[in-house]
Amino acid sequence: MNIVLLGAPGAGKGTQASKISEKYNLLHISTGDIFRANIKGGTEIGKLAKSFIDAGKLVPDEVTCDIVKDRLTWDDAKSGYMLDGFPRNLYQAQELDKFAKIDLCLNIEVDESLLMDRICGRRVCQCGESYHVSRLNGKTTCAKCGKELYRRADDNPQTVKSRLDTYNTQTAPLVDYYKAQGKLKTVDGGKGSIDDIFAEICKILNK
């Protein structure tokens, strides 16, 4: 099965992607990971992507599509995969349909006010643990390693609102795109625990 995973920043996409990948032994392909691997490996397309990133520009759709197209030819992608972070807009979705067969678009939907609260209230640790201020009870250190927690520079209301606006403008239209193809399934990512939401996802995938 080949899946496109959609969800606004803060929707819990990364958390659910890890759980899906583990339970269904499905390759999780993150666009960010592909970029980093190509840049680190010094590939031609990696050098091209790096030139845009270093200049503070977005990597053009054509380059992004070429990188994903190449990644899907690897042997580990032949038995199914889950795309996370791609496609980001209609052009990329239309290009994806030219070189891949997508079986399902899984959309994790969360109310925008909840997304703002989740991200702006997030506190992280260098070890990778993440917390929400509402559950810290005034504590400022990581329960796992004891180091000081901090808020990421871009986890502020202005930046988060800008990221959500970009998502709503560019990526949200993909919901209608995959709905028209009969491939869209949506779960409510704002109700219940992480495990509750994953249980709803499993109901969809098990069909």
Short mmCIF file of C-alpha atoms in Angstrom, two decimals:
data_model
loop_
_atom_site.label_atom_id
_atom_site.label_comp_id
_atom_site.label_asym_id
_atom_site.label_seq_id
_atom_site.Cartn_x
_atom_site.Cartn_y
_atom_site.Cartn_z
CA MET A 1 0.00 0.00 0.00
CA ASN A 2 1.23 3.49 -0.90
CA ILE A 3 -0.02 6.29 1.36
CA VAL A 4 0.12 10.08 1.34
CA LEU A 5 -0.06 11.47 4.88
CA LEU A 6 -1.59 14.93 5.30
CA GLY A 7 -1.84 17.10 8.40
CA ALA A 8 -1.15 20.68 9.40
CA PRO A 9 1.84 21.55 11.62
CA GLY A 10 1.08 20.28 15.13
CA ALA A 11 -1.50 17.72 13.99
CA GLY A 12 0.61 14.83 15.31
CA LYS A 13 1.56 13.59 11.87
CA GLY A 14 5.11 12.59 12.84
CA THR A 15 3.96 10.66 15.91
CA GLN A 16 1.30 8.74 14.00
CA ALA A 17 3.65 8.12 11.06
CA SER A 18 6.09 6.35 13.39
CA LYS A 19 3.33 4.17 14.83
CA ILE A 20 1.93 3.32 11.37
CA SER A 21 5.40 2.47 10.07
CA GLU A 22 6.10 0.15 13.01
CA LYS A 23 2.75 -1.66 13.07
CA TYR A 24 2.37 -2.15 9.32
CA ASN A 25 6.07 -2.44 8.45
CA LEU A 26 5.58 0.42 6.01
CA LEU A 27 8.48 2.52 4.80
CA HIS A 28 8.18 6.08 6.13
CA ILE A 29 9.55 8.55 3.57
CA SER A 30 10.00 12.08 4.88
CA THR A 31 10.87 14.74 2.33
CA GLY A 32 13.13 16.45 4.85
CA ASP A 33 15.06 13.21 5.40
CA ILE A 34 15.51 12.75 1.64
CA PHE A 35 16.88 16.27 1.26
CA ARG A 36 19.32 15.77 4.13
CA ALA A 37 20.50 12.39 2.79
CA ASN A 38 21.13 13.77 -0.71
CA ILE A 39 22.91 16.84 0.63
CA LYS A 40 25.06 14.74 2.98
CA GLY A 41 25.82 12.28 0.18
CA GLY A 42 26.87 15.09 -2.16
CA THR A 43 24.62 13.89 -4.99
CA GLU A 44 24.03 16.21 -7.94
CA ILE A 45 20.42 16.76 -6.97
CA GLY A 46 21.53 17.24 -3.35
CA LYS A 47 23.96 19.96 -4.41
CA LEU A 48 21.18 21.63 -6.39
CA ALA A 49 18.79 21.53 -3.43
CA LYS A 50 21.51 22.86 -1.12
CA SER A 51 22.13 25.84 -3.40
CA PHE A 52 18.51 26.95 -2.91
CA ILE A 53 18.48 26.23 0.83
CA ASP A 54 21.75 28.11 1.39
CA ALA A 55 20.28 31.09 -0.45
CA GLY A 56 17.28 31.04 1.89
CA LYS A 57 14.92 30.00 -0.89
CA LEU A 58 12.38 27.20 -1.15
CA VAL A 59 13.52 24.21 -3.18
CA PRO A 60 11.57 24.41 -6.49
CA ASP A 61 8.75 21.92 -7.04
CA GLU A 62 10.56 20.34 -9.99
CA VAL A 63 13.64 19.56 -7.88
CA THR A 64 11.54 18.22 -5.01
CA CYS A 65 9.59 15.97 -7.39
CA ASP A 66 12.82 14.64 -8.93
CA ILE A 67 14.21 13.79 -5.49
CA VAL A 68 11.04 11.93 -4.47
CA LYS A 69 10.81 10.16 -7.84
CA ASP A 70 14.37 8.90 -7.41
CA ARG A 71 13.70 7.76 -3.80
CA LEU A 72 10.70 5.69 -4.88
CA THR A 73 12.91 3.64 -7.24
CA TRP A 74 14.91 2.21 -4.31
CA ASP A 75 14.33 -1.45 -3.47
CA ASP A 76 12.97 -0.72 0.02
CA ALA A 77 10.07 1.25 -1.49
CA LYS A 78 8.81 -1.56 -3.69
CA SER A 79 6.68 -3.19 -0.99
CA GLY A 80 4.84 0.01 -0.03
CA TYR A 81 5.54 3.38 1.54
CA MET A 82 4.07 6.37 3.34
CA LEU A 83 4.92 9.85 2.05
CA ASP A 84 5.24 12.53 4.74
CA GLY A 85 5.80 16.14 3.65
CA PHE A 86 5.10 15.43 -0.01
CA PRO A 87 3.11 16.43 -1.95
CA ARG A 88 2.81 19.96 -0.53
CA ASN A 89 0.71 21.48 -3.30
CA LEU A 90 -1.46 20.54 -6.28
CA TYR A 91 1.41 20.66 -8.76
CA GLN A 92 3.40 18.14 -6.72
CA ALA A 93 0.34 15.90 -6.33
CA GLN A 94 -0.29 15.91 -10.07
CA GLU A 95 3.37 15.14 -10.77
CA LEU A 96 3.33 12.34 -8.18
CA ASP A 97 0.45 10.69 -10.04
CA LYS A 98 2.69 10.51 -13.11
CA PHE A 99 5.34 8.33 -11.45
CA ALA A 100 3.58 6.58 -8.55
CA LYS A 101 0.31 4.87 -7.70
CA ILE A 102 -1.19 6.25 -4.49
CA ASP A 103 -3.77 4.00 -2.83
CA LEU A 104 -4.81 6.20 0.09
CA CYS A 105 -4.54 9.77 1.37
CA LEU A 106 -4.77 9.79 5.17
CA ASN A 107 -5.66 13.24 6.50
CA ILE A 108 -5.20 14.04 10.21
CA GLU A 109 -7.53 16.96 10.87
CA VAL A 110 -7.23 19.22 13.92
CA ASP A 111 -8.95 22.52 14.77
CA GLU A 112 -6.61 25.48 14.20
CA SER A 113 -7.00 26.89 17.73
CA LEU A 114 -5.87 23.55 19.15
CA LEU A 115 -2.90 23.46 16.77
CA MET A 116 -1.83 26.91 17.97
CA ASP A 117 -2.04 25.79 21.60
CA ARG A 118 -0.15 22.56 20.94
CA ILE A 119 2.76 24.22 19.16
CA CYS A 120 3.06 27.41 21.21
CA GLY A 121 2.82 25.41 24.42
CA ARG A 122 5.43 22.87 23.32
CA ARG A 123 8.67 22.56 25.25
CA VAL A 124 11.47 20.31 24.05
CA CYS A 125 14.71 18.83 25.32
CA GLN A 126 18.03 18.25 23.58
CA CYS A 127 17.49 14.49 24.04
CA GLY A 128 14.42 14.61 21.79
CA GLU A 129 11.66 14.47 24.41
CA SER A 130 8.73 16.83 23.97
CA TYR A 131 6.24 18.19 26.54
CA HIS A 132 3.33 20.61 26.81
CA VAL A 133 3.41 23.33 29.46
CA SER A 134 -0.03 22.30 30.72
CA ARG A 135 1.38 18.93 31.83
CA LEU A 136 4.68 20.13 33.28
CA ASN A 137 3.16 21.48 36.51
CA GLY A 138 5.75 24.23 36.63
CA LYS A 139 8.72 21.93 36.01
CA THR A 140 11.39 23.18 33.62
CA THR A 141 13.57 20.09 33.25
CA CYS A 142 13.25 16.88 31.24
CA ALA A 143 11.89 13.87 33.11
CA LYS A 144 14.05 11.57 31.00
CA CYS A 145 17.50 13.17 31.21
CA GLY A 146 17.14 16.10 33.61
CA LYS A 147 18.28 18.77 31.16
CA GLU A 148 16.61 22.17 30.87
CA LEU A 149 13.59 22.36 28.56
CA TYR A 150 13.28 25.12 26.00
CA ARG A 151 10.87 26.49 23.41
CA ARG A 152 11.96 26.32 19.79
CA ALA A 153 12.52 29.70 18.20
CA ASP A 154 9.76 29.12 15.63
CA ASP A 155 7.20 27.87 18.19
CA ASN A 156 5.78 31.37 18.67
CA PRO A 157 2.29 32.62 17.71
CA GLN A 158 3.42 34.76 14.75
CA THR A 159 5.53 32.04 13.11
CA VAL A 160 2.98 29.29 13.82
CA LYS A 161 0.16 31.40 12.30
CA SER A 162 2.31 31.97 9.21
CA ARG A 163 3.02 28.22 8.89
CA LEU A 164 -0.67 27.40 9.24
CA ASP A 165 -1.62 30.04 6.66
CA THR A 166 0.90 28.53 4.24
CA TYR A 167 -0.52 25.06 4.87
CA ASN A 168 -4.11 26.24 4.35
CA THR A 169 -3.20 28.00 1.11
CA GLN A 170 -0.91 25.39 -0.48
CA THR A 171 -1.51 21.98 1.09
CA ALA A 172 -5.12 21.94 2.29
CA PRO A 173 -6.45 21.91 -1.33
CA LEU A 174 -4.98 18.40 -1.61
CA VAL A 175 -7.86 17.21 0.59
CA ASP A 176 -10.31 17.98 -2.23
CA TYR A 177 -7.87 16.61 -4.82
CA TYR A 178 -7.71 13.16 -3.20
CA LYS A 179 -11.39 13.26 -2.23
CA ALA A 180 -12.28 13.64 -5.91
CA GLN A 181 -10.18 10.53 -6.61
CA GLY A 182 -12.02 8.58 -3.89
CA LYS A 183 -8.78 8.06 -1.97
CA LEU A 184 -9.28 10.39 1.01
CA LYS A 185 -9.82 9.19 4.58
CA THR A 186 -9.90 11.70 7.44
CA VAL A 187 -9.40 11.14 11.16
CA ASP A 188 -9.98 13.63 13.96
CA GLY A 189 -6.55 14.29 15.43
CA GLY A 190 -7.91 16.57 18.15
CA LYS A 191 -10.00 14.09 20.11
CA GLY A 192 -8.65 11.48 22.48
CA SER A 193 -5.15 10.31 23.22
CA ILE A 194 -2.41 9.45 20.74
CA ASP A 195 -3.41 5.79 21.04
CA ASP A 196 -7.11 6.62 20.49
CA ILE A 197 -6.26 8.46 17.28
CA PHE A 198 -3.99 5.63 16.16
CA ALA A 199 -6.83 3.14 16.77
CA GLU A 200 -9.02 5.14 14.37
CA ILE A 201 -6.20 5.11 11.79
CA CYS A 202 -5.85 1.35 12.16
CA LYS A 203 -9.56 0.89 11.44
CA ILE A 204 -9.01 2.64 8.11
CA LEU A 205 -5.79 0.81 7.22
CA ASN A 206 -7.14 -2.60 8.19
CA LYS A 207 -9.85 -2.27 5.55
#
